[in-house]
Amino acid sequence: EETEILRRKVKNMTSESPARMSKEARQKARLARKSNNIKDGKQLVGQMPGVKMNDKRFAELLVKNEDELINFVVLVNKVYQEKLNKNAPFMTFVFCGMQSAGKSTIMERFMNAVINIVQEGTGTRCPLDTTCIHDEKCVTPKCELSGIDLDEAGKDLTVEDVFGRITRHNKKLGEEDRFSTEPLRLIYRAKSVQNIRFVDTPGIISTQSVGRDNREDIKKILRSEMCKPNTKLCVLLEPKEFATNPIIDFCDQTFGKREWIPKATFLMTKFDKQLEDSRTASKANNFFKEFHANEIFPHLVITPTLRKEDIPTKELYKARVELLDSANEDESNRFGKWHSEHQLFQQEINAGEEETLREEIRSRVSFTSAKDEMRSIMLADTAERLPTVLNALRKELTDRQREEQILLHQQKFSDPVYLREVAFMMWVDIRRRITNYLDGDLASSIKYPDKLQTLEEEIFEEENSEWSSKDLNQLTCAEDDWRTSIANLGGEYPECVRAEERYFGGKQVQRAIEFFRAVMIEELPDPYKLKDQVANATGYLADGLQRENWERGMTQVATTCLKNGSPPGINFLFKHVGHIYRRLFIVALDDVKHGEHNSIEFKLLPSAVEKHLVRGFDEMLWSLLVNAAKDTHKALEPKYSTVDPTLLNLSCDEDEENWKQNMTDRLEAFASFTAEACKNFLKKESQSQSLKRNILLPDDRSAMITEAEIKKILARTFEYIFALMDFILKDIKFQVNHYLIVQFKKELETSFTAKLINEPDWVKMVEDDPEVSERLAKLKDEITGLSESLDEVKRLQNLF
């Protein structure tokens, strides 16, 4: 019915058209579907193991069947404690009391069985985590006992077996004079027991006895149990005044003053010692007044005790069984007599003027009241916690199944052939991504917005990388001069380089080239700085000619100016692009590990393989940069060593009319769209160029060069440098495109791939991890336990 109501609500909420439905309405509908396992008005079935009906509804139904609920709690707790090594997710009571306060006896009354030993001194020396399960079929109680430190664990044990094993374990700890925080775990099934969970702990010693002081050890055990999630205190009070009850002071010191009280349940044990002093209702009310003022409302318990406990184990067991059998009747008789005395005093002795026992006291008389309240608290808490635990079970199962798949993949890498195949697939994927990044990849820019960079970020990273100072060639020492030139720009870069835009991949390479051009232009050489040295460059009597060689002087000035600027800048450009490539490789390496069909295997590759890929890529790229720089410098060397007057495009006999005619012929040839017309134009142009008379420097020269003539040489040199710079910038773009982009892609496709995959010894790259097999076995065990728990959920759902 609840599901149908919810289905109608969801239908009504989604009846609006999508265009008109508000954001809040959409969110509300989505949450409703999610929390109730409903999609498109239909109940989801079998999405995850154990999911069939709404968890909240399942919890409500399960709580109505208390025995099934506790069996399920036991199953889940065992999975958490034994399989997952985690604290049990469901609530438990932790008994806390002074030594000889009767904790073990109270525990045995809950179980209707003698289990834990109490003798002189502190008999309980480790926590006893107990789950009691009511089972109508179990006339003879059955027990299961386990524990990390326990030498005698077992299943299908009798009560007497458990008693003997716990006794021997406590004696062993006593002989070692120590207490242990490692609990024993007992599952107790019987027809005569009610469903409940609790932990018995060692009694607190108020003063040091003979021998070792164990008080801090006992406090440590209590703190250890109380720090576990989902625990509630069950405090055993002594039948003393509030101010003199030592357990209250202990709890204040251990758990924070009065902070622990609202979450605790209280039992005042051995109340028979207080019966005489509380023989009237007014005295009883007065005795509990301070307790109630501090929000402590204890249940009153009377448990008969043995006169002598230091007797042989078998005799002790028999005596305590007899005592336990009579406990309820004995308690009922004593409290009945107590109530009778109150009534007698009120009616006969005090003529009806005596006050009656307060309800807060009367409703909490007898062990039964304590047992019923604690059972109600546990059931309510379990019902509230159940949906959360179910979700946690599914998550634990999913996490372990995922981890199992990962480890199974990892285990395959012990085979060198398989390792090589996966490494090859990974490299092919990386290579494809790098190529895509360079060719233009919108998806990567969207996927990795943090990987996009401004020009300033690129420059900063390059300058701080280890490659910035690595020797590319003999010009490396001059690269810092180029970096200084960049720094002198103060971040004021030309608008054409789009310095503030965040780019990725090929666009970064393009900007690096344009930035190089911009800096080259900013650093355009000034030949006038060499004015004082021009005369020395012209020489005398070269080749026997008795005159100065102005052309030689111009050539040397031009070569010196250009060589001092361009080559270091080319080195920087190549390192800049190389840094971009290295970064693209790292991005691609990370990219292949996320979201692809082979990403799980790629993540699990041994670290040696990844190091091999990174090292191999760096070696290939550096070799490419060295060769590219060498070839580019070699291609530009002729432009420095020779001077081509035709670059200046000046002729002594060229006039405006001839220039116009030449441009007209050029346009007509191109406009014809025929190869023959273009060829004829080029022939005519070539012939014209060969016949053209060019004037580089004037022939009228003084015998000894003058200041004015030096200025003429420098002026013509500057014109030539300007023309040559434009030519070099165009040429360098071709060089970079060929050596750094085209050649780089070819290297990735061919020789580097073969070298990367075929050369290494893949056997040495295998990283055997013996812990993988151990972890897989443990995971299998954990998955089995979790699956059984969720299978039990499905069984119960079918039952309901």
mmCIF file of C-alpha atoms in Angstrom, residues 86-210:
data_model
loop_
_atom_site.group_PDB
_atom_site.id
_atom_site.type_symbol
_atom_site.label_atom_id
_atom_site.label_comp_id
_atom_site.label_asym_id
_atom_site.label_seq_id
_atom_site.Cartn_x
_atom_site.Cartn_y
_atom_site.Cartn_z
ATOM 1 C CA LYS A 86 35.197 -4.650 11.740
ATOM 2 C CA ASN A 87 33.024 -3.776 14.689
ATOM 3 C CA ALA A 88 29.520 -5.244 14.663
ATOM 4 C CA PRO A 89 27.076 -2.761 13.092
ATOM 5 C CA PHE A 90 24.167 -3.495 15.440
ATOM 6 C CA MET A 91 23.691 -2.220 18.970
ATOM 7 C CA THR A 92 24.930 -4.015 22.078
ATOM 8 C CA PHE A 93 24.880 -3.290 25.811
ATOM 9 C CA VAL A 94 28.187 -3.085 27.670
ATOM 10 C CA PHE A 95 28.032 -4.033 31.334
ATOM 11 C CA CYS A 96 29.995 -1.668 33.523
ATOM 12 C CA GLY A 97 30.348 -2.143 37.260
ATOM 13 C CA MET A 98 32.675 -2.367 40.194
ATOM 14 C CA GLN A 99 34.312 -5.631 41.166
ATOM 15 C CA SER A 100 31.784 -8.089 42.638
ATOM 16 C CA ALA A 101 28.858 -5.905 41.525
ATOM 17 C CA GLY A 102 27.274 -9.012 40.031
ATOM 18 C CA LYS A 103 27.870 -8.438 36.296
ATOM 19 C CA SER A 104 28.499 -12.073 35.464
ATOM 20 C CA THR A 105 25.492 -13.133 37.511
ATOM 21 C CA ILE A 106 23.284 -10.613 35.709
ATOM 22 C CA MET A 107 24.582 -11.930 32.414
ATOM 23 C CA GLU A 108 23.687 -15.469 33.426
ATOM 24 C CA ARG A 109 20.182 -14.371 34.412
ATOM 25 C CA PHE A 110 19.735 -12.910 30.926
ATOM 26 C CA MET A 111 20.780 -16.265 29.489
ATOM 27 C CA ASN A 112 19.181 -18.531 32.071
ATOM 28 C CA ALA A 113 22.483 -20.400 32.042
ATOM 29 C CA VAL A 114 25.739 -20.452 34.026
ATOM 30 C CA ILE A 115 28.474 -19.322 31.650
ATOM 31 C CA ASN A 116 31.029 -16.935 33.130
ATOM 32 C CA ILE A 117 33.110 -17.683 36.228
ATOM 33 C CA VAL A 118 33.421 -15.362 39.174
ATOM 34 C CA GLN A 119 35.847 -16.245 41.934
ATOM 35 C CA GLU A 120 38.035 -14.376 44.385
ATOM 36 C CA GLY A 121 39.597 -11.330 42.706
ATOM 37 C CA THR A 122 38.405 -10.169 39.290
ATOM 38 C CA GLY A 123 37.191 -13.342 37.621
ATOM 39 C CA THR A 124 36.331 -11.807 34.248
ATOM 40 C CA ARG A 125 39.608 -10.776 32.612
ATOM 41 C CA CYS A 126 38.450 -10.045 29.062
ATOM 42 C CA PRO A 127 35.214 -8.860 27.435
ATOM 43 C CA LEU A 128 32.615 -11.524 26.730
ATOM 44 C CA ASP A 129 30.524 -10.414 23.727
ATOM 45 C CA THR A 130 27.291 -12.384 23.930
ATOM 46 C CA THR A 131 24.309 -12.696 21.594
ATOM 47 C CA CYS A 132 21.279 -14.470 22.972
ATOM 48 C CA ILE A 133 18.839 -15.925 20.430
ATOM 49 C CA HIS A 134 15.415 -17.244 21.262
ATOM 50 C CA ASP A 135 14.862 -20.502 19.367
ATOM 51 C CA GLU A 136 11.698 -22.500 20.016
ATOM 52 C CA LYS A 137 13.293 -25.617 18.501
ATOM 53 C CA CYS A 138 16.342 -25.415 20.746
ATOM 54 C CA VAL A 139 15.177 -27.100 23.949
ATOM 55 C CA THR A 140 18.772 -27.907 24.878
ATOM 56 C CA PRO A 141 20.872 -24.741 24.592
ATOM 57 C CA LYS A 142 23.524 -24.627 21.857
ATOM 58 C CA CYS A 143 26.576 -22.417 22.032
ATOM 59 C CA GLU A 144 29.254 -21.154 19.672
ATOM 60 C CA LEU A 145 32.413 -19.719 21.241
ATOM 61 C CA SER A 146 35.254 -17.919 19.433
ATOM 62 C CA GLY A 147 38.004 -15.393 20.076
ATOM 63 C CA ILE A 148 41.455 -14.416 18.821
ATOM 64 C CA ASP A 149 43.200 -15.360 22.083
ATOM 65 C CA LEU A 150 40.956 -18.355 22.827
ATOM 66 C CA ASP A 151 42.643 -21.761 22.665
ATOM 67 C CA GLU A 152 39.383 -23.732 22.758
ATOM 68 C CA ALA A 153 36.985 -22.240 20.209
ATOM 69 C CA GLY A 154 34.091 -24.405 19.057
ATOM 70 C CA LYS A 155 30.547 -24.787 17.725
ATOM 71 C CA ASP A 156 27.544 -26.790 18.979
ATOM 72 C CA LEU A 157 28.886 -26.644 22.523
ATOM 73 C CA THR A 158 26.912 -27.332 25.665
ATOM 74 C CA VAL A 159 26.576 -24.721 28.375
ATOM 75 C CA GLU A 160 28.886 -26.746 30.600
ATOM 76 C CA ASP A 161 31.510 -26.885 27.815
ATOM 77 C CA VAL A 162 31.381 -23.107 27.434
ATOM 78 C CA PHE A 163 31.566 -22.590 31.178
ATOM 79 C CA GLY A 164 34.711 -24.732 31.402
ATOM 80 C CA ARG A 165 36.406 -23.049 28.406
ATOM 81 C CA ILE A 166 35.715 -19.507 29.605
ATOM 82 C CA THR A 167 36.829 -20.470 33.097
ATOM 83 C CA ARG A 168 40.119 -21.872 31.826
ATOM 84 C CA HIS A 169 40.699 -18.829 29.612
ATOM 85 C CA ASN A 170 40.180 -16.419 32.545
ATOM 86 C CA LYS A 171 42.429 -18.540 34.777
ATOM 87 C CA LYS A 172 45.134 -18.483 32.132
ATOM 88 C CA LEU A 173 44.983 -14.687 31.987
ATOM 89 C CA GLY A 174 45.004 -14.588 35.778
ATOM 90 C CA GLU A 175 48.120 -16.749 35.924
ATOM 91 C CA GLU A 176 49.754 -14.311 33.495
ATOM 92 C CA ASP A 177 48.531 -11.475 35.741
ATOM 93 C CA ARG A 178 47.019 -9.547 32.864
ATOM 94 C CA PHE A 179 43.752 -8.405 31.322
ATOM 95 C CA SER A 180 42.967 -8.552 27.596
ATOM 96 C CA THR A 181 41.011 -6.202 25.326
ATOM 97 C CA GLU A 182 40.436 -9.051 22.842
ATOM 98 C CA PRO A 183 36.859 -10.249 23.419
ATOM 99 C CA LEU A 184 35.483 -13.741 23.488
ATOM 100 C CA ARG A 185 32.376 -14.040 21.315
ATOM 101 C CA LEU A 186 29.503 -16.242 22.413
ATOM 102 C CA ILE A 187 26.347 -17.031 20.443
ATOM 103 C CA TYR A 188 23.792 -18.645 22.719
ATOM 104 C CA ARG A 189 20.628 -20.292 21.315
ATOM 105 C CA ALA A 190 17.900 -21.594 23.582
ATOM 106 C CA LYS A 191 14.146 -21.821 23.967
ATOM 107 C CA SER A 192 14.334 -20.306 27.432
ATOM 108 C CA VAL A 193 16.213 -17.112 26.506
ATOM 109 C CA GLN A 194 15.033 -13.788 25.130
ATOM 110 C CA ASN A 195 16.740 -11.973 22.262
ATOM 111 C CA ILE A 196 19.417 -9.566 23.437
ATOM 112 C CA ARG A 197 23.078 -8.613 22.932
ATOM 113 C CA PHE A 198 25.508 -7.528 25.649
ATOM 114 C CA VAL A 199 29.178 -7.498 26.613
ATOM 115 C CA ASP A 200 30.374 -8.552 30.062
ATOM 116 C CA THR A 201 33.529 -6.710 31.154
ATOM 117 C CA PRO A 202 35.975 -7.073 34.042
ATOM 118 C CA GLY A 203 34.904 -5.474 37.291
ATOM 119 C CA ILE A 204 36.516 -2.171 38.243
ATOM 120 C CA ILE A 205 38.896 -2.305 41.175
ATOM 121 C CA SER A 206 38.541 0.756 43.396
ATOM 122 C CA THR A 207 41.810 0.267 45.287
ATOM 123 C CA GLN A 208 45.045 -1.492 44.452
ATOM 124 C CA SER A 209 45.226 -5.030 45.811
ATOM 125 C CA VAL A 210 48.255 -7.186 46.438
#
